[in-house]
GROMACS .gro file of C-alpha atoms in nm:
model
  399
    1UNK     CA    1   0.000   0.000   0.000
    2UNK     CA    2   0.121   0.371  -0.050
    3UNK     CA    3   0.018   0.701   0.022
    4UNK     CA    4  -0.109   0.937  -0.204
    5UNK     CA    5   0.083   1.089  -0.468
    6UNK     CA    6  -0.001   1.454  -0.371
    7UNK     CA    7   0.135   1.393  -0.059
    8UNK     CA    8   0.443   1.228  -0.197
    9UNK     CA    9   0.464   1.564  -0.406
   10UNK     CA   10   0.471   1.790  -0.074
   11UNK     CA   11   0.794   1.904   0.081
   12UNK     CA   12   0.839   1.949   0.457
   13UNK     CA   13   0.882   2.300   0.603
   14UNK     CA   14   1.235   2.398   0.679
   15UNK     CA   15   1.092   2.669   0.885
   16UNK     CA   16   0.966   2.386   1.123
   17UNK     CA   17   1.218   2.191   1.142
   18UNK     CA   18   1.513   2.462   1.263
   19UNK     CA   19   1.193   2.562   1.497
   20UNK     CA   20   1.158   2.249   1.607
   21UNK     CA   21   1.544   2.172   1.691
   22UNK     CA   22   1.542   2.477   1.875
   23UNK     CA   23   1.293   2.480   2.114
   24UNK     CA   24   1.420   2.090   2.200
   25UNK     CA   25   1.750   2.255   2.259
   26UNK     CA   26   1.517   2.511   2.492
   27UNK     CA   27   1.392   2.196   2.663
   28UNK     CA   28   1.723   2.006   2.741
   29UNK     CA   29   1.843   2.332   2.911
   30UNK     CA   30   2.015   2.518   2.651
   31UNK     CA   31   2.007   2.888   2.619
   32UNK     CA   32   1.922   2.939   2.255
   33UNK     CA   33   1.857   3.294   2.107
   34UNK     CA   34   1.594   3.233   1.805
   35UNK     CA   35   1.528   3.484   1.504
   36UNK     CA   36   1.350   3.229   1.348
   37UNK     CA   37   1.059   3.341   1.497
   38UNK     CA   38   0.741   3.353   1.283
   39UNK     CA   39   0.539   3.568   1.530
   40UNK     CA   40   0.514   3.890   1.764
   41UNK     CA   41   0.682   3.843   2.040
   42UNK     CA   42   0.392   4.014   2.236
   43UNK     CA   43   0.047   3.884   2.416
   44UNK     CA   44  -0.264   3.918   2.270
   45UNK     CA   45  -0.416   4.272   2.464
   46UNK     CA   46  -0.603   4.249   2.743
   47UNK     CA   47  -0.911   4.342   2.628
   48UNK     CA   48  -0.901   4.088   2.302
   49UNK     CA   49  -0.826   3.804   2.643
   50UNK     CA   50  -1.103   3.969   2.827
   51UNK     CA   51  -1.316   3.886   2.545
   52UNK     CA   52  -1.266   3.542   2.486
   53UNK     CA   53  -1.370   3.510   2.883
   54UNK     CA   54  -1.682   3.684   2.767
   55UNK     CA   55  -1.734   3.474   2.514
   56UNK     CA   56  -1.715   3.230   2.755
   57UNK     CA   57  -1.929   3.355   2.998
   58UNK     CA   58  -2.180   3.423   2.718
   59UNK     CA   59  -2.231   3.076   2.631
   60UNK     CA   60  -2.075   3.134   2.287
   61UNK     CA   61  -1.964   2.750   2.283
   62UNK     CA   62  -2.207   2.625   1.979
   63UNK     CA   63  -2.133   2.561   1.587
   64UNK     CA   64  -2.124   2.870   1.423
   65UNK     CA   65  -2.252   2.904   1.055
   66UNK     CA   66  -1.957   2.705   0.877
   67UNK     CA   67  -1.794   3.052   0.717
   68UNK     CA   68  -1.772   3.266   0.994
   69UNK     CA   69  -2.010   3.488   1.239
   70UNK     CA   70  -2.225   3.764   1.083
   71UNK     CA   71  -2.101   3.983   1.349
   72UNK     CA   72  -1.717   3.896   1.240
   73UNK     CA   73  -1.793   3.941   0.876
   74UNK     CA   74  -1.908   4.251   0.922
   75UNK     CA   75  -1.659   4.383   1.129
   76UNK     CA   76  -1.424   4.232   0.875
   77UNK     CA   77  -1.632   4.428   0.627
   78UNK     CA   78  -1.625   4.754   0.805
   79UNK     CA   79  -1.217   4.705   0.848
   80UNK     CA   80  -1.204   4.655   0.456
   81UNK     CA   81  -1.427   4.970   0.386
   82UNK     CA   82  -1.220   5.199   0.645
   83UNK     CA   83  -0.843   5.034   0.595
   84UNK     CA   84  -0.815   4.964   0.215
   85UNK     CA   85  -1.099   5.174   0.085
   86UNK     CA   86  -1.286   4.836  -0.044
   87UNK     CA   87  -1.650   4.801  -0.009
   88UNK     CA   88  -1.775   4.441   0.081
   89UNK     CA   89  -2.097   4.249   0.274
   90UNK     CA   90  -2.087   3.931   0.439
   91UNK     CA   91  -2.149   3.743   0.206
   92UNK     CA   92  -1.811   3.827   0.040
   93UNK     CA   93  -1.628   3.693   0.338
   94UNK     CA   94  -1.512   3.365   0.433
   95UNK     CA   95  -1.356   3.348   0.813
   96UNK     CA   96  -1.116   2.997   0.833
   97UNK     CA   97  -0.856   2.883   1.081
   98UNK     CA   98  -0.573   3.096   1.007
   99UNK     CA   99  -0.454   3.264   0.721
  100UNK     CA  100  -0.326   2.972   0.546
  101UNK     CA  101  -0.649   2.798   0.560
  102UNK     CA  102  -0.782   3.051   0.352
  103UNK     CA  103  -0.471   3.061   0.114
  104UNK     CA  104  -0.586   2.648   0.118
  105UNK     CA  105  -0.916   2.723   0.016
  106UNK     CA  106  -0.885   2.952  -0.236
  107UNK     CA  107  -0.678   2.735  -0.413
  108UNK     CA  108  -0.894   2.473  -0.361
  109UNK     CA  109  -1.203   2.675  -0.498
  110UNK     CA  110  -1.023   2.855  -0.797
  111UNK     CA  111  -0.760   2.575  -0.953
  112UNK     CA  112  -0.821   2.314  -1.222
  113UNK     CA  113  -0.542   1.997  -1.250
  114UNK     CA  114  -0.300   2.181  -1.453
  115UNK     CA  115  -0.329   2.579  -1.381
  116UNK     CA  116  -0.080   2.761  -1.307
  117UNK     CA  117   0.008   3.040  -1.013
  118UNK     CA  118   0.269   3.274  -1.073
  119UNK     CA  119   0.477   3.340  -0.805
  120UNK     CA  120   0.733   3.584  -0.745
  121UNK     CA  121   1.085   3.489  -0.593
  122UNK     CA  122   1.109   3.504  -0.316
  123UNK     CA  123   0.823   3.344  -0.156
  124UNK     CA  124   0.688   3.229   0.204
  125UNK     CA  125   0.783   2.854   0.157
  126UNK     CA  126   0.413   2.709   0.213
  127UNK     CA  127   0.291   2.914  -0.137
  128UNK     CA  128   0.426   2.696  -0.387
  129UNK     CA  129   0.299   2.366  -0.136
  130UNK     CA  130  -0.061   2.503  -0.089
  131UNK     CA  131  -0.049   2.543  -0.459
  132UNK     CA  132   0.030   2.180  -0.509
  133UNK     CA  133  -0.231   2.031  -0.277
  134UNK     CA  134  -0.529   2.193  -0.527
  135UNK     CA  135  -0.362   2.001  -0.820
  136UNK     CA  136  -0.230   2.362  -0.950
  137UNK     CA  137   0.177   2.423  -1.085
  138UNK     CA  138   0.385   2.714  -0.921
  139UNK     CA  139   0.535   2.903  -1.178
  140UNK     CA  140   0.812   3.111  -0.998
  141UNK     CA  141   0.934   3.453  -1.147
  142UNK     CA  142   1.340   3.579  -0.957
  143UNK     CA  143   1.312   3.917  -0.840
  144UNK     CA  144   1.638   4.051  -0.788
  145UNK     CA  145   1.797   4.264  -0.474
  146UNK     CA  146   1.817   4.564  -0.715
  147UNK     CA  147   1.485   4.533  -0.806
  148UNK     CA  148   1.463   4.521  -0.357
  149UNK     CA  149   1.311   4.166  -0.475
  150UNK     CA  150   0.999   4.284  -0.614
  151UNK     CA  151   0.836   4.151  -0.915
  152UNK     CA  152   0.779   4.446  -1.187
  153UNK     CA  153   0.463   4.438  -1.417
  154UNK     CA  154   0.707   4.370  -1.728
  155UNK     CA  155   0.835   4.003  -1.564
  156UNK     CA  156   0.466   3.937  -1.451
  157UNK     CA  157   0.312   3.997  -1.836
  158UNK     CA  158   0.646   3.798  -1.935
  159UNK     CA  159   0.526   3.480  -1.735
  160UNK     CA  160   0.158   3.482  -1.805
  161UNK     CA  161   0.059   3.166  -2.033
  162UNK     CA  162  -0.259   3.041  -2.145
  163UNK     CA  163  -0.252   2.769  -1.871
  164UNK     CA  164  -0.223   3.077  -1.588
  165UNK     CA  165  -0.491   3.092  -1.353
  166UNK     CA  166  -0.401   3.352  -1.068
  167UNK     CA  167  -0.044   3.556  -0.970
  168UNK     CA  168  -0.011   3.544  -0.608
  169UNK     CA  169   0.116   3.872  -0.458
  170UNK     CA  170   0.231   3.851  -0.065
  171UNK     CA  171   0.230   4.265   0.019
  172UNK     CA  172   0.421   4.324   0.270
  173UNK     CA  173   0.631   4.048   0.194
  174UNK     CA  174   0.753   3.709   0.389
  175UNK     CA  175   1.078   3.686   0.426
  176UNK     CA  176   1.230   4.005   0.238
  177UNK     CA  177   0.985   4.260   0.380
  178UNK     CA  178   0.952   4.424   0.048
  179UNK     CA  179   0.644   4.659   0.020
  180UNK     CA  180   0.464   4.763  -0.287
  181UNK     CA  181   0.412   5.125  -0.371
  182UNK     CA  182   0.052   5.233  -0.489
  183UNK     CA  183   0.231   5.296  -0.843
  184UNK     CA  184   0.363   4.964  -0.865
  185UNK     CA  185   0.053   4.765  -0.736
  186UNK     CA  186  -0.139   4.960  -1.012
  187UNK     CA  187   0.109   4.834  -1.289
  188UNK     CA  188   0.086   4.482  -1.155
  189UNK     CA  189  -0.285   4.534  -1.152
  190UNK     CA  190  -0.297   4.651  -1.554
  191UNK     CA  191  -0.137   4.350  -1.604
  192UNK     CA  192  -0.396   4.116  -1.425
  193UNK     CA  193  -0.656   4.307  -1.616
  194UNK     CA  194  -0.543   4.242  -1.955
  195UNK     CA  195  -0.527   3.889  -1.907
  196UNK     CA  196  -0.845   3.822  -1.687
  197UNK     CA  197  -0.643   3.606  -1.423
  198UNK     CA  198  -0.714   3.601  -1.031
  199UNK     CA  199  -0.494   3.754  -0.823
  200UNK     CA  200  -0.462   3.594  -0.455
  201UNK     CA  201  -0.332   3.897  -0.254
  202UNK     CA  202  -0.193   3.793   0.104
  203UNK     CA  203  -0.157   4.084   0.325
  204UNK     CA  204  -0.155   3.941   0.674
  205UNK     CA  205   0.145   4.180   0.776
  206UNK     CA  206  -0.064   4.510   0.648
  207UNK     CA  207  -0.003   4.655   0.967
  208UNK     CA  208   0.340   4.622   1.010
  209UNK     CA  209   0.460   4.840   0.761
  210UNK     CA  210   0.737   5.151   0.808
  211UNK     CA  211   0.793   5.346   0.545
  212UNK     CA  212   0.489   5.352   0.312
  213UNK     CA  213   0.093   5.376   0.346
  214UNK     CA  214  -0.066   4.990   0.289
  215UNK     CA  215  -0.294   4.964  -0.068
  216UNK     CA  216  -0.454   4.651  -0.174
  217UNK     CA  217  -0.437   4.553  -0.503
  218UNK     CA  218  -0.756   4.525  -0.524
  219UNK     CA  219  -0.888   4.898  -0.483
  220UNK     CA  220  -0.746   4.925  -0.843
  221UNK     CA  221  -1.097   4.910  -0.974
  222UNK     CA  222  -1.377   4.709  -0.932
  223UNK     CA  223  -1.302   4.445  -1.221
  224UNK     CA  224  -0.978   4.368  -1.063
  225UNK     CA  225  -1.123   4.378  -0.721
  226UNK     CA  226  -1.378   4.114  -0.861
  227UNK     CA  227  -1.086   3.914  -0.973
  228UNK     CA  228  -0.880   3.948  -0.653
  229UNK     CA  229  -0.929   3.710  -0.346
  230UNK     CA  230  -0.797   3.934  -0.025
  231UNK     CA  231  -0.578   3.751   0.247
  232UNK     CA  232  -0.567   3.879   0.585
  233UNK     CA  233  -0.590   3.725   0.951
  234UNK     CA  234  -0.570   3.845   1.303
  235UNK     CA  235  -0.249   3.656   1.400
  236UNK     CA  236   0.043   3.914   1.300
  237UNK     CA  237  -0.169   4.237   1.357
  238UNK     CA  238  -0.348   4.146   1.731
  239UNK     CA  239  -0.038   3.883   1.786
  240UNK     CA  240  -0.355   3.611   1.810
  241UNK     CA  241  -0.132   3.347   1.648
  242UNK     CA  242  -0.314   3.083   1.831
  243UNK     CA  243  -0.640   3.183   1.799
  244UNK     CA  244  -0.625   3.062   1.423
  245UNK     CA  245  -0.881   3.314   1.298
  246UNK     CA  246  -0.792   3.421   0.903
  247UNK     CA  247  -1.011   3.520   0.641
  248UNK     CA  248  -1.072   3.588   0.248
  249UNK     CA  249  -1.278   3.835   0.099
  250UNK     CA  250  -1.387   3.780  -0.319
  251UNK     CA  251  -1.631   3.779  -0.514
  252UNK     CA  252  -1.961   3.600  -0.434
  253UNK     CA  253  -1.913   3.302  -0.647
  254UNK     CA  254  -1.578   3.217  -0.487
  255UNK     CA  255  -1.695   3.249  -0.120
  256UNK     CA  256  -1.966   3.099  -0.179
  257UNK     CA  257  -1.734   2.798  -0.301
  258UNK     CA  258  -1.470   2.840   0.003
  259UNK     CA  259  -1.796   2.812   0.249
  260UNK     CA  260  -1.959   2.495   0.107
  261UNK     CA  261  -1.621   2.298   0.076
  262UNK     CA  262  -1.530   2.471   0.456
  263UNK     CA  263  -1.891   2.289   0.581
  264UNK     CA  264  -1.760   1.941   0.465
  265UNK     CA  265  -1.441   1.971   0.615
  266UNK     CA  266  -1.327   2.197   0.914
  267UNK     CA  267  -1.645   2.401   0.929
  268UNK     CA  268  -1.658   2.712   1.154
  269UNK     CA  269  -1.356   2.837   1.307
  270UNK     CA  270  -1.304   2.835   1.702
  271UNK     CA  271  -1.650   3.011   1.871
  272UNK     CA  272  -1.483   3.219   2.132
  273UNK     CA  273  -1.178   3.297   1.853
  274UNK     CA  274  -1.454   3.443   1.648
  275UNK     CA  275  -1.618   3.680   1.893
  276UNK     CA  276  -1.277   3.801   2.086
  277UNK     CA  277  -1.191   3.844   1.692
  278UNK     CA  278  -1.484   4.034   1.652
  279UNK     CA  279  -1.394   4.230   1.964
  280UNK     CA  280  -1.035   4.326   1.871
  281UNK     CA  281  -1.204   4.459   1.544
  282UNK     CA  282  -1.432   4.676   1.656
  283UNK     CA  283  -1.238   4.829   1.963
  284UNK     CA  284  -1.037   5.049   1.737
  285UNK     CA  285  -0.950   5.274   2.033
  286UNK     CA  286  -0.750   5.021   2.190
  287UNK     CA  287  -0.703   4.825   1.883
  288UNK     CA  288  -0.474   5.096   1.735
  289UNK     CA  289  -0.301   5.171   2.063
  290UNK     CA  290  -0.139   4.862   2.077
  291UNK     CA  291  -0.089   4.821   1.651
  292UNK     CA  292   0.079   5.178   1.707
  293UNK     CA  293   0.298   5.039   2.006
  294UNK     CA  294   0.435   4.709   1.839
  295UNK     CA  295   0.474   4.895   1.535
  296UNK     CA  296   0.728   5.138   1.673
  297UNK     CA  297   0.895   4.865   1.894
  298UNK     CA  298   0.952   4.671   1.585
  299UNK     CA  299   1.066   4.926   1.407
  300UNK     CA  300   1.319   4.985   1.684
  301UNK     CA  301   1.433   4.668   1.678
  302UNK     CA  302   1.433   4.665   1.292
  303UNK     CA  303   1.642   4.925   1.278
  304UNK     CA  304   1.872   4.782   1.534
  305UNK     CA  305   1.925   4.452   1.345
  306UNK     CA  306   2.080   4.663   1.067
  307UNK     CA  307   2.309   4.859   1.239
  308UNK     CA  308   2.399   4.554   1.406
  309UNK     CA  309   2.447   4.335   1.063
  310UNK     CA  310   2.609   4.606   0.890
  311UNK     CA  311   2.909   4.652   1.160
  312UNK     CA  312   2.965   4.268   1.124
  313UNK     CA  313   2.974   4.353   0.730
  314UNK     CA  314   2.713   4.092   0.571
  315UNK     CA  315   2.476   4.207   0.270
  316UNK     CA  316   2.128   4.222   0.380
  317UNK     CA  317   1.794   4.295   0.211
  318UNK     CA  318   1.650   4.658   0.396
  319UNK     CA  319   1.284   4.569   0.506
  320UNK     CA  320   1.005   4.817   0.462
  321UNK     CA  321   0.730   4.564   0.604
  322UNK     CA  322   0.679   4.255   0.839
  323UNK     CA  323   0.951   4.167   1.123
  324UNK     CA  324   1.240   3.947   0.902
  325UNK     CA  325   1.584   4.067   0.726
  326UNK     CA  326   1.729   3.838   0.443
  327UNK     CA  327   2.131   3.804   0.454
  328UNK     CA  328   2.304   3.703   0.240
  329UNK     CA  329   2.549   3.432   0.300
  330UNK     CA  330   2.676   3.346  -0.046
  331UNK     CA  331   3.008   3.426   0.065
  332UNK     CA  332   3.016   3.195   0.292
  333UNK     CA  333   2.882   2.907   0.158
  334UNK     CA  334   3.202   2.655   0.101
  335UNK     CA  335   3.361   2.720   0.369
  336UNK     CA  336   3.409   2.505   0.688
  337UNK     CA  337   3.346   2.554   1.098
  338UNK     CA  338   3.608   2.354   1.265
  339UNK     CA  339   3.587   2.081   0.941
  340UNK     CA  340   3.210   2.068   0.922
  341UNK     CA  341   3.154   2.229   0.560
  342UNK     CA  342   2.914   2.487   0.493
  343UNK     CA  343   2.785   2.357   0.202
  344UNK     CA  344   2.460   2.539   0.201
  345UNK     CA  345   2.217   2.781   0.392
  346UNK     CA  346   2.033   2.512   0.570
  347UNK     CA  347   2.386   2.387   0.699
  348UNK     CA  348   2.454   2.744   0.727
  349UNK     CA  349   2.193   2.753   0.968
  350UNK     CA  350   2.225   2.373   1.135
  351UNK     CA  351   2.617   2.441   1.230
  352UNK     CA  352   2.526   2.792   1.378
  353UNK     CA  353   2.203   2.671   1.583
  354UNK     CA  354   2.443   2.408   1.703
  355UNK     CA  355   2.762   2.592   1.770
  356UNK     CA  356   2.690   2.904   1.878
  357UNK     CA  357   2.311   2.870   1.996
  358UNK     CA  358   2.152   3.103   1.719
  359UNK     CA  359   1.863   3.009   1.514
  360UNK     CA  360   1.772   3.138   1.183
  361UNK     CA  361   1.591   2.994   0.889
  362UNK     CA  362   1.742   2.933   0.570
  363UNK     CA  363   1.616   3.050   0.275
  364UNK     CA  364   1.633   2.773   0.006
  365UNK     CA  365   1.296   2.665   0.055
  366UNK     CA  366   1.151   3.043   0.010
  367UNK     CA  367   1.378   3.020  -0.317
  368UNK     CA  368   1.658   3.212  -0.185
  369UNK     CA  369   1.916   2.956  -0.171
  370UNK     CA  370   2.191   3.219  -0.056
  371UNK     CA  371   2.015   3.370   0.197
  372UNK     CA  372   1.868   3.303   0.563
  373UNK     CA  373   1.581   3.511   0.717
  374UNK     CA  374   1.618   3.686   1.052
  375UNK     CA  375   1.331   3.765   1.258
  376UNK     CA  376   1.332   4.043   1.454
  377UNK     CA  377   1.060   3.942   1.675
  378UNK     CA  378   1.265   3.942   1.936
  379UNK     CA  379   1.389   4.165   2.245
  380UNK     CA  380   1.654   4.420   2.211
  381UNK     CA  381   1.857   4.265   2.464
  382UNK     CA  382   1.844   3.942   2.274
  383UNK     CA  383   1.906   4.139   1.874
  384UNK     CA  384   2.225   4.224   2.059
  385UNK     CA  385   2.376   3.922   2.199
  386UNK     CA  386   2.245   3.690   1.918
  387UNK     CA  387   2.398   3.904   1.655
  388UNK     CA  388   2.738   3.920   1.881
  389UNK     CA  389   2.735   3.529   1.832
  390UNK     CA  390   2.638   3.572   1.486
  391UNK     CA  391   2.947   3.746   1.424
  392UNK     CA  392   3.198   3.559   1.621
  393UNK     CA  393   3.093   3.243   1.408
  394UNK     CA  394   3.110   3.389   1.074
  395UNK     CA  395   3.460   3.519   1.181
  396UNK     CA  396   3.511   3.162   1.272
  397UNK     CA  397   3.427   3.019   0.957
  398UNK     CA  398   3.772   2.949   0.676
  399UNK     CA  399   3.845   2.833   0.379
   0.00000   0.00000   0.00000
């Protein structure tokens, strides 16, 4: 007997697995300092806690209707209306467990054996997976550093085919924290246009962004919002991680799709998740106090990572969104740590998580095979002292 060939097909996350070997180092009494965090570092607020007691208290501890709440959806509407200027009703939105359950589902809903996704280079390393599980192909497209790794609307028109079904855009990006200017999102958008494809627009780290006003894609106009399913979750912006509450936003016909194959197989997401979701929505007073608060500390942190990595002298990738820096490590790769070859960034990664207690991720399953991501989700204290080991092993590292 054998599994299933679409599981065969799958690989394993790399992200996990450094995670994973960490936190066992954690548990056999090892100080380890992790930026592989994927993230915030801070509680869920009070008052988003206080509500899931409510919720509790309430007696909200029934099935829900399988695709979310209609007092989620249309707080999810009202956020879409006020936040990206994009007019929805709840019957647009589909709430699922997590982010990437909706990524799941749309693919699920909108992919025929055989279409193809475009997806620009780098990526967040479950894309290309969740792609594979609807029977659809990843079609990647490099972006380059000079191009601050993000794809232009000339490469995107370049890859389109008549077998392409959607181009997945990831705004503010995992892991190069790229972020796409209104002019370039409306280029991208032309594009999309011209050739009638879907665009699946992930923008779960919205909030975190430093240098430039958020757009969504899909305010372009209304034919490309009708083409464009939305992305977005509570777990980076309320750091409700665990809570697993994501959702989608698109056109009727797709929803509707999402909701019926969502009844058959998780239906609704978490009860109490739902209404403290609801909650954190709708509190916008102390909602945006505390988006405001881990905004700025990240950005304090992100801008001590770079000092930091450019004193130790590596190439690295300026973010403008999300909490992770690429580095590059080309230069190193070939080299040995007291005769264990670097041979690669995941043994890049294995020999420094190992040696001198630092975990990163590498990059070669986000198709960055010379890089490795940094998270700075993480405390000042601890940006400091990892990147001190960081550079002591890299200065340890010969030929």
């Amino acid at each position: 007997m054998e599994i299933a060939k679409r599981a065969k097909q799958i690989s394993p996350s790399l992200t996990l697995e450094i995670t994973a070997r960490a936190k066992k180092m954690k548990a056999d009494g090892i100080h380890v300092i992790s930026f592989a965090a994927g993230e915030p570092d801070f509680n869920t607020p009070e008052y988003i806690i206080e509500a899931g007691r409510k919720a509790l208290d309430m007696g909200l501890t029934k099935y829900t209707p399988a695709s979310g709440t209609l007092q989620l959806k249309t707080a999810i509407c009202e956020k879409l209306k006020n936040d990206n200027a994009l007019d929805y009703t709840p019957a647009n939105i589909v709430v699922s467990n997590g982010a990437k359950h909706s990524l799941f589902n749309t693919f699920m809903a909108i992919l025929n054996p055989g279409d193809e996704v475009i997806i620009p280079s780098p990526y967040w390393l479950s894309y290309p997976e969740l792609v594979k599980m609807a029977g659809g192909v990843p079609v990647f497209v490099e972006t380059t550093a000079d191009e601050k790794f993000k794809i232009t609307a000339e490469k995107l028109e370049k890859a389109v085919t008549p077998k392409t079904k959607a181009f997945l855009i990831n705004n503010p990006n995992n892991p190069t924290g790229a972020v796409y200017t209104h002019r370039e999102l409306n280029a991208l958008a032309a594009v999309v246009e011209k050739y009638n494809i879907y665009v699946v627009s992930d923008e779960i780290y919205e909030k975190l962004n430093y240098e430039h006003r958020h757009h969504s894609i899909a305010a372009y106009s209304d034919t490309l919002k009708d083409l464009t399913i939305v992305i977005n979750g509570m777990s980076k912006t309320y750091s409700m991680t665990g809570w697993r509450v994501g959702y989608a936003a698109a056109n009727e016909q797709i929803a509707s799709a999402i909701g019926s194959m969502q009844s058959h197989s998780t239906s609704n997401v978490n009860s109490i998740a739902q209404y403290a979701s609801y909650v954190a929505l709708s509190d916008r007073l102390h909602g945006d106090s505390f988006l405001e608060d881990m905004r700025a500390t990240f950005d304090a942190r992100r801008a001590l990572m770079m000092l930091r990595l450019s004193r130790i002298g590596v190439p690295y990738i300026e973010p403008k969104g999300a909490f992770y820096i690429m580095v590059s490590i080309k230069q190193f790769i070939g080299k040995y740590f007291e005769g264990q070859p670097i041979r690669s960034a995941y043994d890049f990664a294995t020999v420094l998580l190992e040696r001198a207690q630092v975990a990163i991720i590498p990059c070669e399953g986000f198709g960055a095979p010379d890089y490795v991501r940094l998270s700075y989700a993480a405390s000042e204290k601890d940006i400091e002292r990892g990147l001190d080991a960081f550079g002591g092993f890299l200065q340890q590292l010969h030929d």
